[in-house]
Amino acid sequence: MAPDPSSSQTPPLADQVIDWLLLLRSGRATQHDYAEFLAWRDANPQHNNAWQQLTGTLGGATFGRLGDSYPAGYDSDLPPLELQPVSHARRRFLGGAALLAAGGMSAAYVGNMFFPLGSLASDAATGTGERRRYMLSDGSELLLDARSRIDLNYTANTRKLKLLAGAVTVAASTDDKRPFTVETAEGTIRSGGSRYMVRQQPHRTLVVAHDDPITIETLAGAHDTLRPGLGVRFDAVRVGVPRAELAAQSAWEDGLIDARGQPLGEIVQALRPYYSGSLRVSMAAGGLPVFGEYPLDDVNATLRTLEGDMPIDVRRFTPWFVTIGVVSA
């Protein structure tokens, strides 16, 4: 909930700012919430100063660059992954994480437990173990995978989405005639409104076309068209060979991993955004092929199943540190 200015015990100003920060970054804020936020911010110069100081520390205007970055409503047929009510301890944790960032210290491990600090300055983002659906003001729909970040740039002539991390599935509204493009570190994806998935990977982009053909252009200017039901990877120079089995890489939309012979290292990589801790796999175990469907939302259950199906040994040193190796002879 937003801070209650009528409460007889008003929280300290730092806690109020963190509360607003979490609400506006949650993807659940309504237009009424935004109006309340603006009223709170403008009611007292100290409120505005505190807000500007925090958002400046985090590297951007956390309220968002444009209204389109906030959902007009929220509806999802996914299993609920509810954002828990903000506790006093969590406010203190986030405030401490912000101070660590301001002091140049690493808050990566702590941030991984809940919501990566870098996500706070993005137009839309998800935390660990969280998928979220956004309905934009133009009627477009986005589904973000766990630990994903995007920025939006809507102008009079264009609609642009920049994928900063993770994956997004786009269903661009055809009622709006402005072209809709997705930009990654390697190039641009264009579509006339069909549904497609884009994932930012290290030094390459993965794209899966769901309904209609989509156009891909690399930073070097190479072009290709991806037909529906296929997936392809491309780097900054060239587009790879489209393959039907890559379409299974979009199974995260349904909360699943659909393994069709991928090495275990890739499966572990897909699990990491859903695990509040460290998952490490040895080189020998990471090369083993995996087949079958596994749930993303219960990483421990998936690890137990993999351990039962494969010659691997899963060791849990703490609830937040897991290593995976080949079973000893």
Tab-separated table of C-alpha atoms in Angstrom:
chain	number	residue	atom	x	y	z
A	1	MET	CA	0.000	0.000	0.000
A	2	ALA	CA	0.997	3.617	-0.473
A	3	PRO	CA	1.974	5.638	2.592
A	4	ASP	CA	-1.052	6.882	4.504
A	5	PRO	CA	-0.674	10.629	5.155
A	6	SER	CA	-3.659	10.551	7.510
A	7	SER	CA	-2.092	7.996	9.823
A	8	SER	CA	-1.495	9.244	13.376
A	9	GLN	CA	1.952	7.650	13.194
A	10	THR	CA	3.423	8.760	9.883
A	11	PRO	CA	6.447	6.645	8.884
A	12	PRO	CA	9.842	8.377	8.686
A	13	LEU	CA	10.423	10.189	5.418
A	14	ALA	CA	12.993	7.624	4.215
A	15	ASP	CA	10.456	4.836	4.691
A	16	GLN	CA	7.774	6.798	2.833
A	17	VAL	CA	10.087	7.230	-0.149
A	18	ILE	CA	10.958	3.518	-0.207
A	19	ASP	CA	7.246	2.615	0.010
A	20	TRP	CA	6.465	4.786	-3.012
A	21	LEU	CA	9.473	3.404	-4.846
A	22	LEU	CA	8.330	-0.181	-4.372
A	23	LEU	CA	4.741	0.578	-5.340
A	24	LEU	CA	5.641	2.399	-8.558
A	25	ARG	CA	8.173	-0.295	-9.516
A	26	SER	CA	5.805	-3.170	-8.721
A	27	GLY	CA	3.767	-2.934	-11.926
A	28	ARG	CA	0.578	-2.977	-9.842
A	29	ALA	CA	0.172	0.773	-9.347
A	30	THR	CA	-3.125	2.260	-10.555
A	31	GLN	CA	-3.811	5.699	-11.926
A	32	HIS	CA	-5.196	6.584	-8.484
A	33	ASP	CA	-1.881	5.504	-6.939
A	34	TYR	CA	0.008	7.783	-9.340
A	35	ALA	CA	-2.243	10.695	-8.446
A	36	GLU	CA	-1.647	10.033	-4.742
A	37	PHE	CA	2.083	9.854	-5.327
A	38	LEU	CA	2.131	13.217	-7.095
A	39	ALA	CA	0.040	14.753	-4.312
A	40	TRP	CA	2.437	13.375	-1.683
A	41	ARG	CA	5.528	14.530	-3.605
A	42	ASP	CA	4.183	18.044	-4.152
A	43	ALA	CA	2.742	18.478	-0.660
A	44	ASN	CA	6.084	19.207	0.948
A	45	PRO	CA	9.435	20.306	-0.540
A	46	GLN	CA	11.155	17.785	1.720
A	47	HIS	CA	9.193	14.969	0.038
A	48	ASN	CA	10.314	16.078	-3.416
A	49	ASN	CA	13.921	16.531	-2.292
A	50	ALA	CA	14.031	13.072	-0.712
A	51	TRP	CA	12.519	11.521	-3.844
A	52	GLN	CA	15.002	13.276	-6.129
A	53	GLN	CA	17.936	12.264	-3.950
A	54	LEU	CA	16.973	8.591	-3.952
A	55	THR	CA	16.171	8.360	-7.656
A	56	GLY	CA	19.349	10.276	-8.467
A	57	THR	CA	21.360	7.805	-6.394
A	58	LEU	CA	19.786	4.896	-8.282
A	59	GLY	CA	20.684	6.406	-11.612
A	60	GLY	CA	17.416	7.620	-13.095
A	61	ALA	CA	13.980	9.088	-12.608
A	62	THR	CA	12.329	6.127	-10.972
A	63	PHE	CA	8.817	7.458	-11.583
A	64	GLY	CA	9.420	6.661	-15.237
A	65	ARG	CA	10.337	8.432	-18.416
A	66	LEU	CA	6.828	8.340	-19.814
A	67	GLY	CA	3.369	7.281	-18.803
A	68	ASP	CA	3.364	4.375	-21.241
A	69	SER	CA	5.879	2.588	-19.056
A	70	TYR	CA	3.240	1.953	-16.416
A	71	PRO	CA	0.445	-0.567	-16.828
A	72	ALA	CA	-3.080	0.623	-17.464
A	73	GLY	CA	-4.209	-2.562	-15.721
A	74	TYR	CA	-2.905	-5.921	-14.625
A	75	ASP	CA	-4.309	-9.278	-15.578
A	76	SER	CA	-2.535	-12.582	-15.822
A	77	ASP	CA	-3.478	-16.203	-16.361
A	78	LEU	CA	-0.138	-17.238	-14.884
A	79	PRO	CA	0.133	-18.782	-11.434
A	80	PRO	CA	0.075	-15.822	-9.060
A	81	LEU	CA	3.474	-14.481	-8.119
A	82	GLU	CA	2.268	-11.774	-5.780
A	83	LEU	CA	4.473	-8.966	-4.561
A	84	GLN	CA	4.371	-9.267	-0.793
A	85	PRO	CA	3.342	-6.296	1.379
A	86	VAL	CA	6.251	-4.026	2.132
A	87	SER	CA	7.535	-4.651	5.619
A	88	HIS	CA	9.538	-2.291	7.780
A	89	ALA	CA	12.489	-4.681	7.549
A	90	ARG	CA	12.287	-4.745	3.757
A	91	ARG	CA	12.183	-0.957	3.609
A	92	ARG	CA	15.266	-0.868	5.808
A	93	PHE	CA	16.961	-3.453	3.570
A	94	LEU	CA	16.292	-1.469	0.415
A	95	GLY	CA	17.397	1.739	2.033
A	96	GLY	CA	20.615	0.047	3.087
A	97	ALA	CA	21.131	-1.353	-0.401
A	98	ALA	CA	20.753	2.122	-1.868
A	99	LEU	CA	23.363	3.446	0.547
A	100	LEU	CA	25.730	0.663	-0.460
A	101	ALA	CA	25.274	1.592	-4.100
A	102	ALA	CA	25.849	5.266	-3.337
A	103	GLY	CA	29.061	4.410	-1.514
A	104	GLY	CA	30.391	2.385	-4.427
A	105	MET	CA	30.088	-0.934	-2.568
A	106	SER	CA	28.707	-4.137	-4.074
A	107	ALA	CA	25.073	-4.920	-3.271
A	108	ALA	CA	24.753	-7.580	-5.990
A	109	TYR	CA	24.301	-10.543	-3.666
A	110	VAL	CA	21.818	-8.787	-1.412
A	111	GLY	CA	19.880	-7.386	-4.364
A	112	ASN	CA	19.580	-10.839	-5.876
A	113	MET	CA	17.549	-11.953	-2.895
A	114	PHE	CA	14.649	-9.674	-3.808
A	115	PHE	CA	14.895	-7.060	-6.535
A	116	PRO	CA	18.095	-6.117	-8.405
A	117	LEU	CA	19.060	-2.526	-7.690
A	118	GLY	CA	19.714	-1.833	-11.366
A	119	SER	CA	16.070	-2.561	-12.101
A	120	LEU	CA	14.866	0.375	-10.046
A	121	ALA	CA	15.850	2.864	-12.741
A	122	SER	CA	14.181	0.922	-15.589
A	123	ASP	CA	10.750	1.708	-16.969
A	124	ALA	CA	9.566	-1.811	-16.128
A	125	ALA	CA	11.320	-4.679	-14.394
A	126	THR	CA	10.826	-7.960	-12.564
A	127	GLY	CA	12.553	-9.443	-9.560
A	128	THR	CA	13.848	-12.912	-8.820
A	129	GLY	CA	11.256	-15.639	-9.422
A	130	GLU	CA	8.737	-13.211	-10.877
A	131	ARG	CA	6.938	-12.997	-14.215
A	132	ARG	CA	4.734	-10.005	-14.830
A	133	ARG	CA	2.282	-8.939	-17.497
A	134	TYR	CA	1.992	-5.267	-18.463
A	135	MET	CA	-0.845	-3.672	-20.400
A	136	LEU	CA	0.422	-0.455	-21.982
A	137	SER	CA	-1.654	2.615	-22.677
A	138	ASP	CA	-1.646	1.954	-26.457
A	139	GLY	CA	-3.185	-1.501	-25.947
A	140	SER	CA	0.074	-3.428	-26.347
A	141	GLU	CA	0.788	-6.287	-23.967
A	142	LEU	CA	4.150	-7.289	-22.521
A	143	LEU	CA	5.148	-10.328	-20.483
A	144	LEU	CA	8.478	-10.033	-18.656
A	145	ASP	CA	10.446	-13.032	-17.507
A	146	ALA	CA	12.115	-13.080	-14.091
A	147	ARG	CA	14.938	-10.573	-13.577
A	148	SER	CA	14.160	-8.721	-16.793
A	149	ARG	CA	14.426	-4.990	-17.503
A	150	ILE	CA	13.077	-2.793	-20.266
A	151	ASP	CA	12.906	0.862	-21.199
A	152	LEU	CA	10.210	2.369	-23.410
A	153	ASN	CA	10.429	5.324	-25.765
A	154	TYR	CA	7.157	6.424	-27.342
A	155	THR	CA	7.179	9.401	-29.701
A	156	ALA	CA	4.658	10.857	-32.133
A	157	ASN	CA	5.943	8.509	-34.849
A	158	THR	CA	7.423	5.437	-33.156
A	159	ARG	CA	7.044	2.957	-30.324
A	160	LYS	CA	10.372	1.541	-29.153
A	161	LEU	CA	11.123	-1.013	-26.450
A	162	LYS	CA	14.724	-1.535	-25.354
A	163	LEU	CA	15.417	-4.891	-23.735
A	164	LEU	CA	18.142	-4.321	-21.156
A	165	ALA	CA	18.188	-7.767	-19.534
A	166	GLY	CA	16.217	-11.006	-19.498
A	167	ALA	CA	13.329	-11.725	-21.816
A	168	VAL	CA	10.072	-10.163	-22.954
A	169	THR	CA	7.149	-11.444	-24.982
A	170	VAL	CA	5.511	-8.702	-27.024
A	171	ALA	CA	2.011	-8.446	-28.452
A	172	ALA	CA	2.013	-4.984	-30.019
A	173	SER	CA	-1.362	-3.348	-30.549
A	174	THR	CA	-2.354	-3.036	-34.209
A	175	ASP	CA	-4.830	-0.266	-33.383
A	176	ASP	CA	-1.880	2.078	-33.025
A	177	LYS	CA	-0.351	2.672	-36.471
A	178	ARG	CA	3.073	3.715	-35.182
A	179	PRO	CA	5.673	0.990	-35.851
A	180	PHE	CA	6.664	-1.065	-32.799
A	181	THR	CA	10.297	-2.156	-32.506
A	182	VAL	CA	12.334	-4.047	-29.917
A	183	GLU	CA	15.993	-3.092	-29.579
A	184	THR	CA	18.675	-5.296	-28.041
A	185	ALA	CA	22.447	-4.977	-27.781
A	186	GLU	CA	22.780	-6.736	-31.162
A	187	GLY	CA	20.028	-5.253	-33.300
A	188	THR	CA	16.340	-4.537	-33.862
A	189	ILE	CA	13.214	-6.681	-34.210
A	190	ARG	CA	10.216	-5.323	-36.124
A	191	SER	CA	6.711	-6.682	-36.479
A	192	GLY	CA	3.305	-5.612	-37.688
A	193	GLY	CA	1.773	-6.547	-34.354
A	194	SER	CA	2.326	-10.290	-34.102
A	195	ARG	CA	3.314	-11.954	-30.841
A	196	TYR	CA	6.973	-12.827	-30.387
A	197	MET	CA	9.572	-13.450	-27.687
A	198	VAL	CA	12.966	-11.764	-27.377
A	199	ARG	CA	15.725	-12.754	-24.939
A	200	GLN	CA	18.973	-10.883	-24.356
A	201	GLN	CA	21.818	-13.373	-24.007
A	202	PRO	CA	25.565	-12.704	-23.622
A	203	HIS	CA	26.686	-11.172	-26.938
A	204	ARG	CA	23.606	-12.413	-28.825
A	205	THR	CA	19.834	-12.182	-29.019
A	206	LEU	CA	17.329	-15.031	-29.181
A	207	VAL	CA	14.006	-14.437	-30.963
A	208	VAL	CA	10.968	-16.739	-31.295
A	209	ALA	CA	8.122	-15.856	-33.667
A	210	HIS	CA	4.727	-17.043	-32.409
A	211	ASP	CA	2.043	-15.865	-34.839
A	212	ASP	CA	3.379	-14.010	-37.886
A	213	PRO	CA	6.717	-13.328	-39.584
A	214	ILE	CA	9.010	-10.813	-37.907
A	215	THR	CA	11.951	-8.870	-39.335
A	216	ILE	CA	15.406	-8.847	-37.756
A	217	GLU	CA	18.157	-6.322	-38.476
A	218	THR	CA	21.614	-6.595	-36.893
A	219	LEU	CA	23.702	-3.602	-35.904
A	220	ALA	CA	25.880	-4.290	-38.966
A	221	GLY	CA	22.832	-4.053	-41.253
A	222	ALA	CA	22.138	-7.735	-42.014
A	223	HIS	CA	18.419	-8.468	-42.511
A	224	ASP	CA	16.355	-11.639	-42.196
A	225	THR	CA	12.728	-12.649	-41.754
A	226	LEU	CA	11.737	-15.222	-39.130
A	227	ARG	CA	8.689	-17.356	-39.848
A	228	PRO	CA	6.226	-18.300	-37.061
A	229	GLY	CA	7.000	-21.429	-35.083
A	230	LEU	CA	10.753	-20.907	-35.435
A	231	GLY	CA	13.472	-19.399	-33.302
A	232	VAL	CA	16.820	-17.875	-34.202
A	233	ARG	CA	19.866	-16.342	-32.531
A	234	PHE	CA	21.712	-13.353	-33.958
A	235	ASP	CA	24.717	-11.294	-32.999
A	236	ALA	CA	25.695	-7.778	-33.985
A	237	VAL	CA	26.875	-8.939	-37.420
A	238	ARG	CA	24.840	-11.873	-38.692
A	239	VAL	CA	21.588	-13.803	-38.181
A	240	GLY	CA	21.861	-17.524	-37.496
A	241	VAL	CA	19.906	-20.393	-39.020
A	242	PRO	CA	16.240	-20.512	-37.882
A	243	ARG	CA	15.380	-23.744	-36.063
A	244	ALA	CA	12.091	-25.213	-34.866
A	245	GLU	CA	13.607	-26.554	-31.627
A	246	LEU	CA	14.515	-23.028	-30.549
A	247	ALA	CA	10.808	-22.241	-30.253
A	248	ALA	CA	10.873	-24.284	-27.032
A	249	GLN	CA	12.959	-21.477	-25.517
A	250	SER	CA	9.728	-19.531	-24.990
A	251	ALA	CA	8.305	-22.147	-22.574
A	252	TRP	CA	9.076	-19.766	-19.698
A	253	GLU	CA	5.873	-17.943	-20.698
A	254	ASP	CA	4.032	-20.915	-19.150
A	255	GLY	CA	6.434	-21.261	-16.229
A	256	LEU	CA	8.350	-24.177	-17.752
A	257	ILE	CA	11.671	-25.288	-19.136
A	258	ASP	CA	11.163	-27.412	-22.250
A	259	ALA	CA	14.499	-29.230	-22.581
A	260	ARG	CA	15.181	-30.908	-25.912
A	261	GLY	CA	18.753	-32.014	-25.532
A	262	GLN	CA	20.213	-28.736	-24.312
A	263	PRO	CA	23.253	-29.067	-22.047
A	264	LEU	CA	22.585	-28.920	-18.336
A	265	GLY	CA	24.542	-25.677	-18.158
A	266	GLU	CA	21.851	-23.946	-20.227
A	267	ILE	CA	19.116	-25.381	-18.009
A	268	VAL	CA	20.857	-24.065	-14.899
A	269	GLN	CA	21.187	-20.678	-16.591
A	270	ALA	CA	17.417	-20.641	-17.146
A	271	LEU	CA	16.836	-21.487	-13.466
A	272	ARG	CA	19.074	-18.758	-12.039
A	273	PRO	CA	16.574	-15.877	-12.441
A	274	TYR	CA	14.146	-17.943	-10.350
A	275	TYR	CA	16.532	-18.751	-7.515
A	276	SER	CA	17.427	-16.369	-4.677
A	277	GLY	CA	20.961	-17.570	-4.315
A	278	SER	CA	23.863	-19.078	-6.217
A	279	LEU	CA	23.552	-22.078	-8.573
A	280	ARG	CA	26.882	-23.444	-9.781
A	281	VAL	CA	27.456	-26.320	-12.173
A	282	SER	CA	30.749	-28.009	-13.002
A	283	MET	CA	32.012	-28.123	-16.583
A	284	ALA	CA	31.573	-31.908	-16.718
A	285	ALA	CA	27.975	-31.801	-15.461
A	286	GLY	CA	27.148	-28.711	-17.505
A	287	GLY	CA	27.720	-30.561	-20.762
A	288	LEU	CA	25.233	-33.374	-20.072
A	289	PRO	CA	22.136	-33.301	-22.332
A	290	VAL	CA	18.730	-32.735	-20.704
A	291	PHE	CA	15.308	-33.861	-21.947
A	292	GLY	CA	11.871	-33.174	-20.488
A	293	GLU	CA	9.748	-30.416	-18.970
A	294	TYR	CA	10.622	-28.858	-15.629
A	295	PRO	CA	8.925	-26.135	-13.562
A	296	LEU	CA	10.618	-22.772	-13.159
A	297	ASP	CA	8.618	-21.702	-10.120
A	298	ASP	CA	9.964	-24.485	-7.882
A	299	VAL	CA	13.707	-24.614	-8.479
A	300	ASN	CA	14.345	-27.077	-5.655
A	301	ALA	CA	11.807	-29.527	-7.089
A	302	THR	CA	13.403	-29.212	-10.520
A	303	LEU	CA	16.853	-29.874	-9.077
A	304	ARG	CA	15.567	-32.956	-7.257
A	305	THR	CA	14.017	-34.283	-10.481
A	306	LEU	CA	17.179	-33.634	-12.478
A	307	GLU	CA	19.237	-35.367	-9.799
A	308	GLY	CA	16.947	-38.396	-10.031
A	309	ASP	CA	17.022	-38.486	-13.841
A	310	MET	CA	20.705	-37.773	-14.461
A	311	PRO	CA	24.109	-38.889	-13.135
A	312	ILE	CA	24.582	-35.691	-11.178
A	313	ASP	CA	25.061	-34.786	-7.543
A	314	VAL	CA	23.275	-31.685	-6.198
A	315	ARG	CA	24.863	-30.363	-3.014
A	316	ARG	CA	23.175	-27.720	-0.880
A	317	PHE	CA	25.735	-26.049	1.376
A	318	THR	CA	23.221	-23.419	2.518
A	319	PRO	CA	19.672	-22.577	1.346
A	320	TRP	CA	21.314	-20.004	-0.972
A	321	PHE	CA	24.343	-21.884	-2.317
A	322	VAL	CA	23.990	-24.981	-4.498
A	323	THR	CA	26.595	-26.807	-6.567
A	324	ILE	CA	25.959	-29.436	-9.241
A	325	GLY	CA	28.571	-31.979	-10.271
A	326	VAL	CA	28.874	-35.394	-11.871
A	327	VAL	CA	28.264	-38.358	-9.577
A	328	SER	CA	31.533	-39.856	-8.406
A	329	ALA	CA	32.295	-43.408	-9.552
